[in-house]
mmCIF file of C-alpha atoms in Angstrom:
data_model
loop_
_atom_site.group_PDB
_atom_site.id
_atom_site.type_symbol
_atom_site.label_atom_id
_atom_site.label_comp_id
_atom_site.label_asym_id
_atom_site.label_seq_id
_atom_site.Cartn_x
_atom_site.Cartn_y
_atom_site.Cartn_z
ATOM 1 C CA MET A 1058 -50.739 -19.773 -49.662
ATOM 2 C CA ASN A 1059 -51.181 -19.821 -53.263
ATOM 3 C CA PRO A 1060 -53.859 -17.343 -54.614
ATOM 4 C CA LEU A 1061 -55.048 -19.722 -57.383
ATOM 5 C CA VAL A 1062 -55.613 -22.500 -54.905
ATOM 6 C CA VAL A 1063 -57.666 -19.886 -52.711
ATOM 7 C CA VAL A 1064 -59.924 -19.039 -55.801
ATOM 8 C CA LEU A 1065 -60.540 -22.798 -56.769
ATOM 9 C CA ALA A 1066 -61.601 -23.396 -53.028
ATOM 10 C CA VAL A 1067 -63.946 -20.512 -53.093
ATOM 11 C CA LEU A 1068 -65.528 -21.699 -56.542
ATOM 12 C CA LEU A 1069 -65.796 -25.162 -55.186
ATOM 13 C CA ALA A 1070 -67.462 -24.138 -52.025
ATOM 14 C CA GLY A 1071 -69.848 -21.987 -53.913
ATOM 15 C CA ALA A 1072 -70.713 -24.862 -56.168
ATOM 16 C CA LEU A 1073 -71.240 -27.094 -53.048
ATOM 17 C CA VAL A 1074 -73.652 -24.293 -51.683
ATOM 18 C CA ALA A 1075 -75.626 -24.128 -54.868
ATOM 19 C CA LEU A 1076 -75.989 -27.929 -55.012
ATOM 20 C CA ILE A 1077 -77.121 -28.111 -51.491
ATOM 21 C CA TRP A 1078 -79.599 -25.180 -52.152
ATOM 22 C CA LEU A 1079 -80.954 -27.009 -55.163
ATOM 23 C CA VAL A 1080 -81.271 -30.398 -53.482
ATOM 24 C CA GLY A 1081 -83.102 -28.619 -50.592
ATOM 25 C CA ARG A 1082 -85.535 -26.771 -53.118
ATOM 26 C CA GLY A 1083 -86.288 -29.909 -54.948
ATOM 27 C CA SER A 1084 -87.174 -31.723 -51.921
ATOM 28 C CA GLY A 1085 -88.751 -28.833 -50.198
ATOM 29 C CA ALA A 1086 -87.175 -29.816 -46.812
ATOM 30 C CA ARG A 1087 -85.263 -26.973 -45.124
ATOM 31 C CA ASP A 1088 -84.249 -28.591 -41.684
ATOM 32 C CA ALA A 1089 -82.101 -27.004 -38.881
ATOM 33 C CA ALA A 1090 -78.998 -29.129 -39.631
ATOM 34 C CA THR A 1091 -78.645 -28.112 -43.243
ATOM 35 C CA GLN A 1092 -78.780 -24.381 -42.127
ATOM 36 C CA ARG A 1093 -76.065 -24.902 -39.689
ATOM 37 C CA GLN A 1094 -73.805 -26.491 -42.238
ATOM 38 C CA LEU A 1095 -74.512 -23.555 -44.556
ATOM 39 C CA GLY A 1096 -73.504 -21.050 -41.889
ATOM 40 C CA GLU A 1097 -70.315 -23.017 -41.131
ATOM 41 C CA VAL A 1098 -69.365 -23.174 -44.873
ATOM 42 C CA ARG A 1099 -70.071 -19.374 -45.084
ATOM 43 C CA ALA A 1100 -67.900 -18.812 -41.954
ATOM 44 C CA ARG A 1101 -65.126 -20.774 -43.567
ATOM 45 C CA LEU A 1102 -65.314 -18.887 -46.758
ATOM 46 C CA ASP A 1103 -65.061 -15.726 -44.948
ATOM 47 C CA GLN A 1104 -61.885 -17.034 -43.049
ATOM 48 C CA LEU A 1105 -60.295 -17.962 -46.295
ATOM 49 C CA VAL A 1106 -61.161 -14.508 -47.844
ATOM 50 C CA LEU A 1107 -59.668 -12.773 -44.798
ATOM 51 C CA ALA A 1108 -56.598 -14.924 -44.897
ATOM 52 C CA GLN A 1109 -56.101 -14.191 -48.480
ATOM 53 C CA SER A 1110 -56.441 -10.414 -47.884
ATOM 54 C CA GLU A 1111 -53.799 -10.530 -45.140
ATOM 55 C CA LEU A 1112 -51.484 -12.910 -46.982
ATOM 56 C CA PRO A 1113 -49.446 -10.168 -48.801
ATOM 57 C CA LYS A 1114 -49.052 -8.173 -45.447
ATOM 58 C CA ALA A 1115 -47.823 -11.218 -43.549
ATOM 59 C CA VAL A 1116 -45.295 -12.114 -46.598
ATOM 60 C CA ALA A 1117 -44.035 -8.564 -46.380
ATOM 61 C CA GLU A 1118 -43.522 -8.583 -42.782
ATOM 62 C CA GLY A 1119 -41.911 -11.856 -42.798
ATOM 63 C CA ALA A 1120 -39.569 -10.818 -45.669
ATOM 64 C CA ALA A 1121 -38.669 -7.540 -43.465
ATOM 65 C CA ASP A 1122 -37.982 -9.678 -40.427
ATOM 66 C CA GLN A 1123 -35.646 -12.002 -42.495
ATOM 67 C CA ALA A 1124 -33.919 -8.984 -44.002
ATOM 68 C CA ARG A 1125 -33.202 -7.629 -40.433
ATOM 69 C CA SER A 1126 -32.142 -11.009 -39.182
ATOM 70 C CA LEU A 1127 -29.723 -11.276 -42.071
ATOM 71 C CA ALA A 1128 -28.339 -7.710 -41.443
ATOM 72 C CA ASP A 1129 -27.852 -8.658 -37.746
ATOM 73 C CA VAL A 1130 -26.048 -11.883 -38.679
ATOM 74 C CA ARG A 1131 -23.782 -10.044 -41.120
ATOM 75 C CA GLU A 1132 -22.962 -7.392 -38.494
ATOM 76 C CA ARG A 1133 -22.175 -9.999 -35.958
ATOM 77 C CA LEU A 1134 -20.045 -11.966 -38.391
ATOM 78 C CA GLY A 1135 -18.153 -8.744 -39.086
ATOM 79 C CA ARG A 1136 -17.568 -7.905 -35.495
ATOM 80 C CA LEU A 1137 -16.469 -11.491 -35.137
ATOM 81 C CA SER A 1138 -14.015 -11.250 -37.952
ATOM 82 C CA GLU A 1139 -12.664 -8.068 -36.262
ATOM 83 C CA ALA A 1140 -12.259 -9.889 -32.894
ATOM 84 C CA THR A 1141 -10.577 -12.743 -34.712
ATOM 85 C CA VAL A 1142 -8.284 -10.427 -36.176
ATOM 86 C CA ARG A 1143 -7.463 -8.731 -32.989
ATOM 87 C CA LEU A 1144 -6.943 -12.128 -31.309
ATOM 88 C CA GLU A 1145 -4.484 -13.174 -33.929
ATOM 89 C CA SER A 1146 -2.616 -9.860 -33.473
ATOM 90 C CA LEU A 1147 -2.718 -10.354 -29.745
ATOM 91 C CA GLY A 1148 -1.423 -13.887 -30.090
ATOM 92 C CA ARG A 1149 1.331 -12.611 -32.306
ATOM 93 C CA SER A 1150 2.118 -9.967 -29.613
ATOM 94 C CA VAL A 1151 2.036 -12.560 -26.837
ATOM 95 C CA ALA A 1152 4.305 -14.722 -28.890
ATOM 96 C CA ASP A 1153 6.487 -11.789 -29.359
ATOM 97 C CA VAL A 1154 6.530 -10.969 -25.497
ATOM 98 C CA GLN A 1155 7.272 -14.756 -24.935
ATOM 99 C CA GLU A 1156 10.228 -14.472 -27.162
ATOM 100 C CA LEU A 1157 11.473 -11.230 -25.407
ATOM 101 C CA LEU A 1158 11.172 -12.881 -22.041
ATOM 102 C CA LYS A 1159 13.375 -15.892 -23.100
ATOM 103 C CA VAL A 1160 16.194 -13.287 -23.027
ATOM 104 C CA PRO A 1161 17.274 -12.789 -19.316
ATOM 105 C CA ARG A 1162 18.543 -9.099 -19.740
ATOM 106 C CA LEU A 1163 15.274 -8.047 -21.539
ATOM 107 C CA ARG A 1164 13.354 -9.781 -18.918
ATOM 108 C CA GLY A 1165 15.285 -7.979 -16.192
ATOM 109 C CA THR A 1166 14.516 -4.751 -18.051
ATOM 110 C CA LEU A 1167 10.862 -5.279 -18.072
ATOM 111 C CA GLY A 1168 10.890 -6.030 -14.384
ATOM 112 C CA GLU A 1169 12.737 -2.764 -13.751
ATOM 113 C CA VAL A 1170 10.204 -0.867 -15.859
ATOM 114 C CA TRP A 1171 7.105 -2.311 -14.268
ATOM 115 C CA LEU A 1172 8.733 -1.619 -10.763
ATOM 116 C CA GLU A 1173 9.450 2.074 -11.883
ATOM 117 C CA GLU A 1174 5.775 2.445 -13.032
ATOM 118 C CA LEU A 1175 4.486 1.136 -9.490
ATOM 119 C CA LEU A 1176 6.752 3.410 -7.832
ATOM 120 C CA ARG A 1177 5.604 6.436 -9.993
ATOM 121 C CA GLN A 1178 1.929 5.845 -9.354
ATOM 122 C CA VAL A 1179 2.249 5.973 -5.727
ATOM 123 C CA PHE A 1180 5.254 8.120 -4.531
ATOM 124 C CA PRO A 1181 6.557 11.419 -5.592
ATOM 125 C CA ALA A 1182 9.825 11.526 -7.581
ATOM 126 C CA ARG A 1183 11.767 12.809 -4.446
ATOM 127 C CA LEU A 1184 11.011 9.750 -2.444
ATOM 128 C CA TYR A 1185 12.527 6.949 -4.751
ATOM 129 C CA GLU A 1186 15.403 6.699 -7.070
ATOM 130 C CA MET A 1187 15.897 4.129 -9.977
ATOM 131 C CA GLN A 1188 19.348 2.419 -10.334
ATOM 132 C CA TYR A 1189 20.783 3.715 -6.994
ATOM 133 C CA ALA A 1190 24.660 3.085 -6.989
ATOM 134 C CA PHE A 1191 26.509 2.075 -3.705
ATOM 135 C CA ARG A 1192 30.150 3.037 -3.018
ATOM 136 C CA ALA A 1193 31.488 -0.246 -4.235
ATOM 137 C CA GLY A 1194 29.580 0.305 -7.530
ATOM 138 C CA GLU A 1195 26.807 -2.187 -7.125
ATOM 139 C CA ARG A 1196 23.551 -0.883 -8.460
ATOM 140 C CA VAL A 1197 19.959 -1.810 -7.105
ATOM 141 C CA ASP A 1198 16.976 -1.420 -9.297
ATOM 142 C CA ALA A 1199 15.505 1.201 -7.001
ATOM 143 C CA VAL A 1200 15.612 2.640 -3.368
ATOM 144 C CA LEU A 1201 12.667 4.185 -1.452
ATOM 145 C CA ARG A 1202 13.607 7.029 0.764
ATOM 146 C CA VAL A 1203 12.342 6.960 4.293
ATOM 147 C CA GLY A 1204 13.728 9.942 6.122
ATOM 148 C CA SER A 1205 17.358 9.604 6.007
ATOM 149 C CA ARG A 1206 17.222 5.920 5.451
ATOM 150 C CA LEU A 1207 17.024 3.914 2.286
ATOM 151 C CA VAL A 1208 14.737 0.742 1.490
ATOM 152 C CA PRO A 1209 16.490 -1.208 -1.284
ATOM 153 C CA ILE A 1210 14.027 -2.774 -3.946
ATOM 154 C CA ASP A 1211 15.371 -5.171 -6.600
ATOM 155 C CA SER A 1212 13.334 -6.898 -9.316
ATOM 156 C CA LYS A 1213 13.813 -10.669 -9.881
ATOM 157 C CA PHE A 1214 12.213 -12.725 -12.575
ATOM 158 C CA PRO A 1215 13.071 -16.562 -12.271
ATOM 159 C CA LEU A 1216 10.585 -17.202 -15.251
ATOM 160 C CA GLU A 1217 12.558 -20.109 -16.902
ATOM 161 C CA ALA A 1218 12.846 -22.115 -13.717
ATOM 162 C CA CYS A 1219 9.096 -21.672 -12.921
ATOM 163 C CA GLN A 1220 8.319 -22.789 -16.424
ATOM 164 C CA ARG A 1221 10.316 -25.945 -16.175
ATOM 165 C CA MET A 1222 8.769 -26.775 -12.683
ATOM 166 C CA LEU A 1223 5.088 -26.150 -14.071
ATOM 167 C CA ALA A 1224 5.748 -28.228 -17.090
ATOM 168 C CA ALA A 1225 7.488 -31.190 -15.120
ATOM 169 C CA GLU A 1226 5.377 -34.233 -14.318
ATOM 170 C CA GLY A 1227 5.896 -37.408 -12.251
ATOM 171 C CA GLU A 1228 9.288 -37.909 -10.843
ATOM 172 C CA THR A 1229 10.758 -34.890 -12.396
ATOM 173 C CA ALA A 1230 8.169 -32.436 -10.817
ATOM 174 C CA ALA A 1231 10.036 -32.773 -7.292
ATOM 175 C CA ARG A 1232 13.720 -32.151 -8.938
ATOM 176 C CA GLU A 1233 12.260 -29.060 -10.961
ATOM 177 C CA ARG A 1234 10.654 -27.618 -7.778
ATOM 178 C CA ARG A 1235 13.945 -28.044 -5.957
ATOM 179 C CA GLY A 1236 15.599 -26.283 -8.795
ATOM 180 C CA PHE A 1237 13.116 -23.525 -8.617
ATOM 181 C CA ARG A 1238 13.609 -22.987 -4.807
ATOM 182 C CA ARG A 1239 17.531 -23.031 -5.468
ATOM 183 C CA SER A 1240 17.054 -20.431 -8.007
ATOM 184 C CA LEU A 1241 15.025 -18.126 -5.789
ATOM 185 C CA LYS A 1242 17.448 -18.572 -2.790
ATOM 186 C CA GLU A 1243 20.318 -17.610 -5.138
ATOM 187 C CA ARG A 1244 18.491 -14.271 -5.905
ATOM 188 C CA ILE A 1245 17.568 -13.947 -2.234
ATOM 189 C CA ASP A 1246 21.277 -14.354 -1.108
ATOM 190 C CA GLU A 1247 22.368 -11.738 -4.051
ATOM 191 C CA ILE A 1248 19.951 -9.042 -2.587
ATOM 192 C CA ALA A 1249 21.037 -9.600 1.083
ATOM 193 C CA GLU A 1250 24.675 -9.538 0.263
ATOM 194 C CA LYS A 1251 24.790 -6.735 -2.217
ATOM 195 C CA TYR A 1252 22.192 -4.246 -1.351
ATOM 196 C CA ILE A 1253 21.456 -4.467 2.592
ATOM 197 C CA ARG A 1254 24.120 -1.834 3.677
ATOM 198 C CA PRO A 1255 23.330 -0.165 6.871
ATOM 199 C CA GLU A 1256 26.800 1.493 6.877
ATOM 200 C CA GLU A 1257 25.626 3.391 3.622
ATOM 201 C CA GLY A 1258 22.260 4.507 5.057
ATOM 202 C CA THR A 1259 20.084 1.439 4.008
ATOM 203 C CA LEU A 1260 17.569 -0.175 6.527
ATOM 204 C CA ASP A 1261 18.224 -3.727 7.764
ATOM 205 C CA PHE A 1262 16.008 -5.278 5.091
ATOM 206 C CA ALA A 1263 15.315 -5.255 1.318
ATOM 207 C CA LEU A 1264 12.267 -5.987 -0.904
ATOM 208 C CA MET A 1265 12.527 -8.520 -3.661
ATOM 209 C CA TYR A 1266 10.063 -7.584 -6.309
ATOM 210 C CA ILE A 1267 8.747 -10.500 -8.601
ATOM 211 C CA PRO A 1268 6.834 -8.946 -11.498
ATOM 212 C CA ALA A 1269 4.780 -12.102 -12.531
ATOM 213 C CA GLU A 1270 2.014 -12.941 -10.274
ATOM 214 C CA ALA A 1271 2.168 -16.711 -11.348
ATOM 215 C CA VAL A 1272 5.824 -16.844 -10.444
ATOM 216 C CA TYR A 1273 5.212 -15.115 -7.063
ATOM 217 C CA TYR A 1274 2.302 -17.517 -6.368
ATOM 218 C CA GLU A 1275 4.451 -20.523 -6.892
ATOM 219 C CA ALA A 1276 7.379 -18.996 -4.969
ATOM 220 C CA VAL A 1277 5.547 -17.826 -1.925
ATOM 221 C CA VAL A 1278 1.708 -18.865 -1.790
ATOM 222 C CA ARG A 1279 2.255 -22.549 -2.870
ATOM 223 C CA ASP A 1280 5.634 -22.850 -1.315
ATOM 224 C CA GLU A 1281 5.973 -25.636 1.189
ATOM 225 C CA ALA A 1282 8.916 -26.957 3.189
ATOM 226 C CA LEU A 1283 10.630 -29.927 1.456
ATOM 227 C CA GLU A 1284 11.857 -32.593 3.838
ATOM 228 C CA ASP A 1285 13.997 -30.802 6.483
ATOM 229 C CA GLN A 1286 14.211 -27.590 4.394
ATOM 230 C CA GLU A 1287 12.608 -24.436 5.471
ATOM 231 C CA SER A 1288 10.250 -22.701 3.147
ATOM 232 C CA ILE A 1289 11.351 -19.884 0.843
ATOM 233 C CA VAL A 1290 9.343 -17.194 2.731
ATOM 234 C CA GLY A 1291 11.057 -18.343 6.050
ATOM 235 C CA TYR A 1292 14.403 -18.290 4.203
ATOM 236 C CA ALA A 1293 13.941 -14.888 2.821
ATOM 237 C CA LEU A 1294 12.728 -13.322 6.039
ATOM 238 C CA ARG A 1295 15.775 -15.040 7.676
ATOM 239 C CA ARG A 1296 17.908 -13.190 5.240
ATOM 240 C CA HIS A 1297 15.989 -9.968 5.847
ATOM 241 C CA VAL A 1298 14.434 -9.956 2.254
ATOM 242 C CA ILE A 1299 10.745 -9.487 1.868
ATOM 243 C CA PRO A 1300 9.360 -11.015 -1.589
ATOM 244 C CA VAL A 1301 6.502 -8.760 -3.035
ATOM 245 C CA SER A 1302 4.373 -8.879 -6.172
ATOM 246 C CA PRO A 1303 2.524 -6.192 -8.306
ATOM 247 C CA HIS A 1304 -0.508 -6.970 -6.091
ATOM 248 C CA THR A 1305 1.111 -7.065 -2.803
ATOM 249 C CA PHE A 1306 3.778 -4.358 -3.207
ATOM 250 C CA TYR A 1307 1.610 -1.523 -1.779
ATOM 251 C CA ALA A 1308 0.434 -3.542 1.101
ATOM 252 C CA TYR A 1309 4.039 -4.555 2.016
ATOM 253 C CA VAL A 1310 5.178 -0.988 1.590
ATOM 254 C CA SER A 1311 2.394 0.565 3.723
ATOM 255 C CA ALA A 1312 3.141 -1.922 6.460
ATOM 256 C CA VAL A 1313 6.924 -1.122 6.302
ATOM 257 C CA LEU A 1314 6.319 2.553 6.308
ATOM 258 C CA HIS A 1315 3.883 2.265 9.232
ATOM 259 C CA GLY A 1316 6.192 0.115 11.275
ATOM 260 C CA LEU A 1317 9.176 2.540 10.315
ATOM 261 C CA ARG A 1318 6.892 5.425 11.915
ATOM 262 C CA GLY A 1319 6.558 3.325 15.090
ATOM 263 C CA LEU A 1320 10.315 2.867 15.230
ATOM 264 C CA GLU A 1321 10.812 6.528 14.658
ATOM 265 C CA VAL A 1322 8.614 7.357 17.504
ATOM 266 C CA GLU A 1323 10.227 4.822 19.715
ATOM 267 C CA GLU A 1324 13.591 6.198 18.825
ATOM 268 C CA ARG A 1325 12.386 9.887 19.467
ATOM 269 C CA ALA A 1326 11.121 8.605 22.903
ATOM 270 C CA ARG A 1327 14.653 7.055 23.676
ATOM 271 C CA GLU A 1328 16.102 10.382 22.746
ATOM 272 C CA ILE A 1329 13.867 12.406 25.048
ATOM 273 C CA GLU A 1330 14.672 9.687 27.839
ATOM 274 C CA THR A 1331 18.463 10.331 27.102
ATOM 275 C CA ALA A 1332 17.874 13.965 27.437
ATOM 276 C CA LEU A 1333 15.954 13.803 30.505
ATOM 277 C CA GLY A 1334 18.754 11.499 32.032
ATOM 278 C CA ALA A 1335 21.276 14.083 31.183
ATOM 279 C CA LEU A 1336 18.934 16.760 32.594
ATOM 280 C CA ARG A 1337 18.656 14.903 35.756
ATOM 281 C CA HIS A 1338 22.347 14.349 36.029
ATOM 282 C CA GLN A 1339 22.946 18.220 35.689
ATOM 283 C CA PHE A 1340 20.285 18.982 38.377
ATOM 284 C CA ASP A 1341 21.781 16.421 40.554
ATOM 285 C CA ARG A 1342 25.251 18.269 40.237
ATOM 286 C CA PHE A 1343 23.363 21.636 40.947
ATOM 287 C CA GLN A 1344 21.850 20.220 43.993
ATOM 288 C CA ARG A 1345 25.269 19.018 45.338
ATOM 289 C CA ALA A 1346 26.630 22.541 44.493
ATOM 290 C CA PHE A 1347 23.733 24.258 46.265
ATOM 291 C CA ALA A 1348 24.135 22.088 49.276
ATOM 292 C CA LEU A 1349 27.928 22.791 49.306
ATOM 293 C CA VAL A 1350 27.109 26.631 49.086
ATOM 294 C CA GLY A 1351 24.739 26.395 51.858
ATOM 295 C CA ARG A 1352 27.187 24.639 54.065
ATOM 296 C CA HIS A 1353 29.803 27.314 53.242
ATOM 297 C CA LEU A 1354 27.150 29.985 54.093
ATOM 298 C CA ASP A 1355 26.299 28.143 57.371
ATOM 299 C CA ASN A 1356 30.006 28.024 58.224
ATOM 300 C CA ALA A 1357 30.549 31.767 57.355
ATOM 301 C CA LEU A 1358 27.503 32.545 59.569
ATOM 302 C CA LYS A 1359 29.044 30.791 62.440
ATOM 303 C CA GLN A 1360 32.320 32.301 61.837
ATOM 304 C CA TYR A 1361 30.621 35.671 61.836
ATOM 305 C CA GLN A 1362 28.844 35.017 65.153
ATOM 306 C CA GLU A 1363 32.082 33.800 66.588
ATOM 307 C CA SER A 1364 33.744 36.883 65.330
ATOM 308 C CA GLU A 1365 31.121 39.187 66.815
ATOM 309 C CA ARG A 1366 31.457 37.490 70.235
ATOM 310 C CA GLN A 1367 35.304 38.112 70.114
ATOM 311 C CA TRP A 1368 34.743 41.673 68.969
ATOM 312 C CA VAL A 1369 32.483 42.336 71.974
ATOM 313 C CA ARG A 1370 35.118 40.773 74.154
ATOM 314 C CA VAL A 1371 37.788 43.054 72.740
ATOM 315 C CA GLN A 1372 35.676 46.067 73.016
ATOM 316 C CA GLU A 1373 34.984 45.414 76.639
ATOM 317 C CA ARG A 1374 38.605 45.162 77.416
ATOM 318 C CA LEU A 1375 39.380 48.181 75.395
ATOM 319 C CA ASP A 1376 36.535 50.027 77.468
ATOM 320 C CA VAL A 1377 38.133 48.875 80.735
ATOM 321 C CA ALA A 1378 41.595 49.870 79.652
ATOM 322 C CA THR A 1379 40.467 53.382 78.458
ATOM 323 C CA GLY A 1380 37.835 53.916 81.216
ATOM 324 C CA PHE A 1381 34.725 53.906 78.801
ATOM 325 C CA GLU A 1382 31.696 51.725 79.502
ATOM 326 C CA ALA A 1383 31.040 48.917 77.044
ATOM 327 C CA ASP A 1384 27.808 48.944 75.269
ATOM 328 C CA PRO A 1385 26.166 45.817 75.884
ATOM 329 C CA ARG A 1386 24.461 45.709 72.381
ATOM 330 C CA GLY A 1387 27.615 44.888 70.687
ATOM 331 C CA PRO A 1388 29.053 46.475 67.401
ATOM 332 C CA ARG A 1389 25.585 47.261 66.039
ATOM 333 C CA ALA A 1390 24.695 49.518 69.079
ATOM 334 C CA ALA A 1391 25.679 52.843 67.257
ATOM 335 C CA GLY A 1392 23.661 51.746 64.165
ATOM 336 C CA LEU A 1393 26.560 50.548 62.149
ATOM 337 C CA ALA A 1394 25.825 47.754 59.698
ATOM 338 C CA GLU A 1395 27.406 44.434 59.883
ATOM 339 C CA GLY A 1396 29.668 45.074 56.985
ATOM 340 C CA ASP A 1397 30.664 48.710 58.438
ATOM 341 C CA VAL A 1398 32.296 47.131 61.594
ATOM 342 C CA ALA A 1399 35.468 46.091 59.750
ATOM 343 C CA ASP A 1400 35.532 49.535 57.968
ATOM 344 C CA GLU A 1401 35.303 51.339 61.336
ATOM 345 C CA LEU A 1402 38.137 49.396 62.732
ATOM 346 C CA ALA A 1403 40.240 49.954 59.567
ATOM 347 C CA ALA A 1404 39.747 53.620 59.683
ATOM 348 C CA SER A 1405 40.643 53.785 63.332
ATOM 349 C CA ASN A 1406 43.955 52.217 62.498
ATOM 350 C CA GLN A 1407 44.662 54.818 59.690
ATOM 351 C CA PRO A 1408 47.408 57.513 60.483
ATOM 352 C CA ALA A 1409 46.197 61.227 60.835
ATOM 353 C CA MET A 1410 46.516 63.353 57.772
ATOM 354 C CA PRO A 1411 48.943 66.123 58.057
ATOM 355 C CA GLU A 1412 47.417 69.540 58.168
#
């Protein structure tokens, strides 16, 4: 509010009060209504004076708030300008990456780098090897060592076929999807034929690593069987190839390792069963040999008993011939051991030593 206007209003109010007072004095009538009006005028004048005193403070506070708001706006505009610069730089970087991805060799190199980074984050260096070479000279991007066996992992990045499929509309969409599926099948066949080599120590399957989640989504998640054709996932599994992406890589590898541990336990159980079978065969052979020895011992005992009876008969005849009485207790009557009988007979047949 303008100070001059306030002053004029105060003067005008004062003049009005004086006029009313004079009129009232001249007439001599001071009624209650006039007094109330005077009170209201005085209150209004007090409010105007108070507003006049507080006006500079309010103006100063408003100016400070406005200055702070302007400073905040300038700061936000500065941050927005920096963000715009970063977005422009990021846009140029994305454009550069897109240009790089147009080159198949560079695209394959990026896939190998991302695959190596995934392996490095999870496994120690001794459990995987990059650019593993087979005897025929073929090189797979990586192998994962599981005991004495290898899990081949190869990176495939069919980006161009996927982009053409996503950009197609109408009648060309189905044709481009078939082309995308054909490109995936060619890569699956390449992995199955080149890198699944059990004779060189690999397991009977391989992993196809797709570095881009969008491509993996179109290849696996959204894939459906067209007409009489099987799905890409079904075709890959039939060829013993498992498609994986950056987000599903760890889950598939964990499942594979868990299954391999189960197979190892099963193989170990078969080895134990085979060893027990061999031990049972050896025990059967020992049992047969033991039974044979028992029969031989039984026959020997029978022969010994028969020989003893014959010896008694011979002894009786000798006693009759020589006039001695035979001992009815047999060859053991004189305390001879069973093995000493033959020794005594042999000694009795030896010629006398000359004196």
